[in-house]
Coordinates of C-alpha atoms in Angstrom, one line a residue:
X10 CA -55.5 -13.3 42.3
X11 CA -53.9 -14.8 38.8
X12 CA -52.5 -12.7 36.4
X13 CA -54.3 -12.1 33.4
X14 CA -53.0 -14.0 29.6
X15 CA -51.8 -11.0 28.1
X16 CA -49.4 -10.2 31.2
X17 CA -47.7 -13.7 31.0
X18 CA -47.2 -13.5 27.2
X19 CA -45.3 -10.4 27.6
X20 CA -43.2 -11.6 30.0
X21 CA -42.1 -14.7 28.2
X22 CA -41.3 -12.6 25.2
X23 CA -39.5 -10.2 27.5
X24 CA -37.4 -13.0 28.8
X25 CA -37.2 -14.3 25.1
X26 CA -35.9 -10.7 23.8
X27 CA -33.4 -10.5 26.8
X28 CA -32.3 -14.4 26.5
X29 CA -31.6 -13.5 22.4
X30 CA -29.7 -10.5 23.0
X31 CA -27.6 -11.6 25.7
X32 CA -26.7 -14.9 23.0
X33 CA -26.0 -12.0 19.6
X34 CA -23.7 -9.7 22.4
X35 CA -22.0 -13.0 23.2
X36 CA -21.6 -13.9 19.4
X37 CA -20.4 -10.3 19.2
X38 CA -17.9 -10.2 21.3
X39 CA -16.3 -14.0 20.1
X40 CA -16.9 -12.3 16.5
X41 CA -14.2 -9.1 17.8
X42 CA -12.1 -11.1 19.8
X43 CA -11.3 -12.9 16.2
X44 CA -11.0 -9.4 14.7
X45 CA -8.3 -7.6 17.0
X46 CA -5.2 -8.6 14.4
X47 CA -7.4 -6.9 11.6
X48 CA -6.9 -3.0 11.0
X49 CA -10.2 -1.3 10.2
X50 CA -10.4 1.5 7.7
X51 CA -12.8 4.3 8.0
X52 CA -15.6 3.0 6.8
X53 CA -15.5 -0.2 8.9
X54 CA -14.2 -2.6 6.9
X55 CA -11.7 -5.0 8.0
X56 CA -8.6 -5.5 6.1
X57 CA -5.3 -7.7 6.9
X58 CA -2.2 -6.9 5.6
X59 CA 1.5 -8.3 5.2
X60 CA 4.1 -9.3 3.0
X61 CA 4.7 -12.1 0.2
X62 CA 8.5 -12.6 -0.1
X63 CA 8.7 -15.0 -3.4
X64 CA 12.2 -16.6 -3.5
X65 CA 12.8 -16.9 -7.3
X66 CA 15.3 -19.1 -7.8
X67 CA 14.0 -21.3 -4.7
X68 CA 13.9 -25.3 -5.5
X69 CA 9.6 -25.2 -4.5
X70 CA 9.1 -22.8 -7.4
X71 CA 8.9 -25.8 -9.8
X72 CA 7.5 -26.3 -12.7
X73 CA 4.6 -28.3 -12.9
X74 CA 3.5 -28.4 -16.6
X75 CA 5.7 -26.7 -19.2
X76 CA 4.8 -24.3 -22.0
X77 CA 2.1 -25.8 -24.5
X78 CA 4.0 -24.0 -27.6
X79 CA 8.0 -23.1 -26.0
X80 CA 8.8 -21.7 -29.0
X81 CA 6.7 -18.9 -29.2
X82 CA 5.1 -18.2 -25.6
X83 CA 5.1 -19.5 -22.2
X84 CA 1.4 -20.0 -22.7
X85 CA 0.0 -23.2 -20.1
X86 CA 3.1 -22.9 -18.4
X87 CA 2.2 -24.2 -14.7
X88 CA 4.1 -23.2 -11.7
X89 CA 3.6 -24.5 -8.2
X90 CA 5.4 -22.0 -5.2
X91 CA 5.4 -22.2 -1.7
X92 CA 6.3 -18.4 -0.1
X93 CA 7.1 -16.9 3.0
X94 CA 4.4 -14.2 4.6
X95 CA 6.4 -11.6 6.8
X96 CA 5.0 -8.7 9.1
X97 CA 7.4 -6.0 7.3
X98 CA 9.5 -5.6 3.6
X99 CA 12.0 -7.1 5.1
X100 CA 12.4 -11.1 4.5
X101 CA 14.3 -11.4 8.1
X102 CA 10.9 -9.9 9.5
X103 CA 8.6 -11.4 11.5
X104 CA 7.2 -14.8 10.2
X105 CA 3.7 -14.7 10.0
X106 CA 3.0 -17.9 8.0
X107 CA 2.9 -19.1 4.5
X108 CA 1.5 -18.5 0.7
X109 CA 0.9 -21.3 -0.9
X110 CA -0.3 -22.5 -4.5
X111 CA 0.0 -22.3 -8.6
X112 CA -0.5 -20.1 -11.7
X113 CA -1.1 -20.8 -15.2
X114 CA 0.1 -18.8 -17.5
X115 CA -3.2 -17.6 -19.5
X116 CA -2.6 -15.6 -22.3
X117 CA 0.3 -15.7 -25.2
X118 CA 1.6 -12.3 -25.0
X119 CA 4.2 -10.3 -22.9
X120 CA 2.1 -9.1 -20.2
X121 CA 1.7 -12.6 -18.9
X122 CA -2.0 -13.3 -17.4
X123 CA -1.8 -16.2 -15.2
X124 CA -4.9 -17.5 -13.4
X125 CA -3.6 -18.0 -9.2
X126 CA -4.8 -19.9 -7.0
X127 CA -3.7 -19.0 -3.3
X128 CA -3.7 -20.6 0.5
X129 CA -2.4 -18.1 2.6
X130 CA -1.6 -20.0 5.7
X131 CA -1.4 -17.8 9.0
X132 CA -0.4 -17.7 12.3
X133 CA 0.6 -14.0 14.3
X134 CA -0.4 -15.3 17.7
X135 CA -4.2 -13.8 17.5
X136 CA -5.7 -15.1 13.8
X137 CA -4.9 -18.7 13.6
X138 CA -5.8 -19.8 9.9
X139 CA -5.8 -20.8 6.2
X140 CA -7.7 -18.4 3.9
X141 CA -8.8 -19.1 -0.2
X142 CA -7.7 -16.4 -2.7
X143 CA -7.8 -16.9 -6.6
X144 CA -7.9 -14.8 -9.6
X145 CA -6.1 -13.0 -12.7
X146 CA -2.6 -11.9 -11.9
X147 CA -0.4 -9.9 -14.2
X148 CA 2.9 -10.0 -13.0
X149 CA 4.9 -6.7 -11.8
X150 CA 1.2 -4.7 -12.0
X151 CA -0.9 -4.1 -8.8
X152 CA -3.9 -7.1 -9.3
X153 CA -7.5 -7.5 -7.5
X154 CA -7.9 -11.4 -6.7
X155 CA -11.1 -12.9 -4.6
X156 CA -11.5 -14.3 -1.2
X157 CA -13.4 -17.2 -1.4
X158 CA -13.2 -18.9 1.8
X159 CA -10.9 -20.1 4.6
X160 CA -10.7 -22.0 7.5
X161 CA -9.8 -21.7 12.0
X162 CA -10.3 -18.1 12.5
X163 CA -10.9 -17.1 8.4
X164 CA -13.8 -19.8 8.3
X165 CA -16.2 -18.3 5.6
X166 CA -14.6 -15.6 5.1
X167 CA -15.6 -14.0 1.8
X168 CA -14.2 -10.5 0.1
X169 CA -11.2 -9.6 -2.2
X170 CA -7.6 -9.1 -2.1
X171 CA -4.9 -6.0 -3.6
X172 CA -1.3 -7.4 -4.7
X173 CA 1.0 -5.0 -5.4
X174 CA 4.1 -5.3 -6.8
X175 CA 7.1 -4.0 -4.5
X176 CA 10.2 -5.0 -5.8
X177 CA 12.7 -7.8 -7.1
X178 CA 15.9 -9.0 -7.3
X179 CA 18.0 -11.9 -8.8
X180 CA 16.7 -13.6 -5.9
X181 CA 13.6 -12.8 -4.4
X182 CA 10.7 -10.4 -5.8
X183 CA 8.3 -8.8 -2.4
X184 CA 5.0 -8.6 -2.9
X185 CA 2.4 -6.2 -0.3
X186 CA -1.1 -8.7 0.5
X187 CA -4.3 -6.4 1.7
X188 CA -6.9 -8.6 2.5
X189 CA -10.6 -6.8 3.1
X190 CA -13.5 -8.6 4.0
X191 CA -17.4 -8.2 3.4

């Protein structure tokens, strides 16, 4: 005795259904693998965190393009750096990778505005990866910047960044990076 239409169509979506979810738990899984150097916060979103220490009087912190109008502001002022990223404050602490990029100094009065453009370049054993951030940065202030992208494990990764200001010295001014992602 054959089995009627209707009986074979639900089996073949039932091993359709089964074959789909055993490919998104597989996905999944991948997907949280990538995740495990991420911290979570309570509402499930994933954030990254660690430390900018920008040598100031380093040679890499040249200037590109100097001050349109010297005289009277440090306005179009372009600065290329190249800064460590440590696990902790301190700049003898774990190596995690590298910040890399420019500003422009975008405005003419004290507070200095300066458009930043950003490759964080990281490495702690478990995210392997460069991610995009740019945006308007005020210096010494806590400033809200963009994630626009990345690549390895940060490919597409899209959401927004909080710098804030730690401390500085005649040397070296820290910076704390929190990274959270859509």
């Amino acid at each position: 005795m054959s089995r009627p239409v209707s009986s074979r169509a639900t089996t073949v979506s039932a091993l359709l259904i089964i074959t789909c979810l055993l490919a998104w738990s597989a996905k999944e899984a991948e997907s949280a693998g990538r995740m495990r150097s991420w911290s979570i916060m309570q509402d499930g979103t994933p954030f990254l965190k660690y430390y900018v220490q920008a040598g100031l009087t380093a040679a890499y912190l040249g200037e590109l393009i100097p001050p349109l109008n010297s005289t009277q502001s440090t306005f179009g002022q372009t600065k290329l750096f190249a800064f460590n990223v440590t696990e902790g404050e301190d700049a003898t602490s774990r190596l995690l990778g590298s910040m890399r990029g420019y500003t422009v100094q975008a405005s003419a009065t004290p507070d200095y505005h300066s458009v930043e453009v950003e490759v964080l370049e990281y490495n702690d054993g478990s995210l392997n990866g460069t991610s995009s951030l740019q945006g308007i940065v005020t210096v010494g202030k806590t400033n809200e910047i963009a994630v626009v992208g990345g690549t390895g494990d940060f490919r597409g990764i899209r959401g927004y960044a909080v710098i804030s200001f730690i401390s500085s010295s005649d040397t070296l001014a820290l910076y704390y990076h929190e990274l959270f992602v859509n």
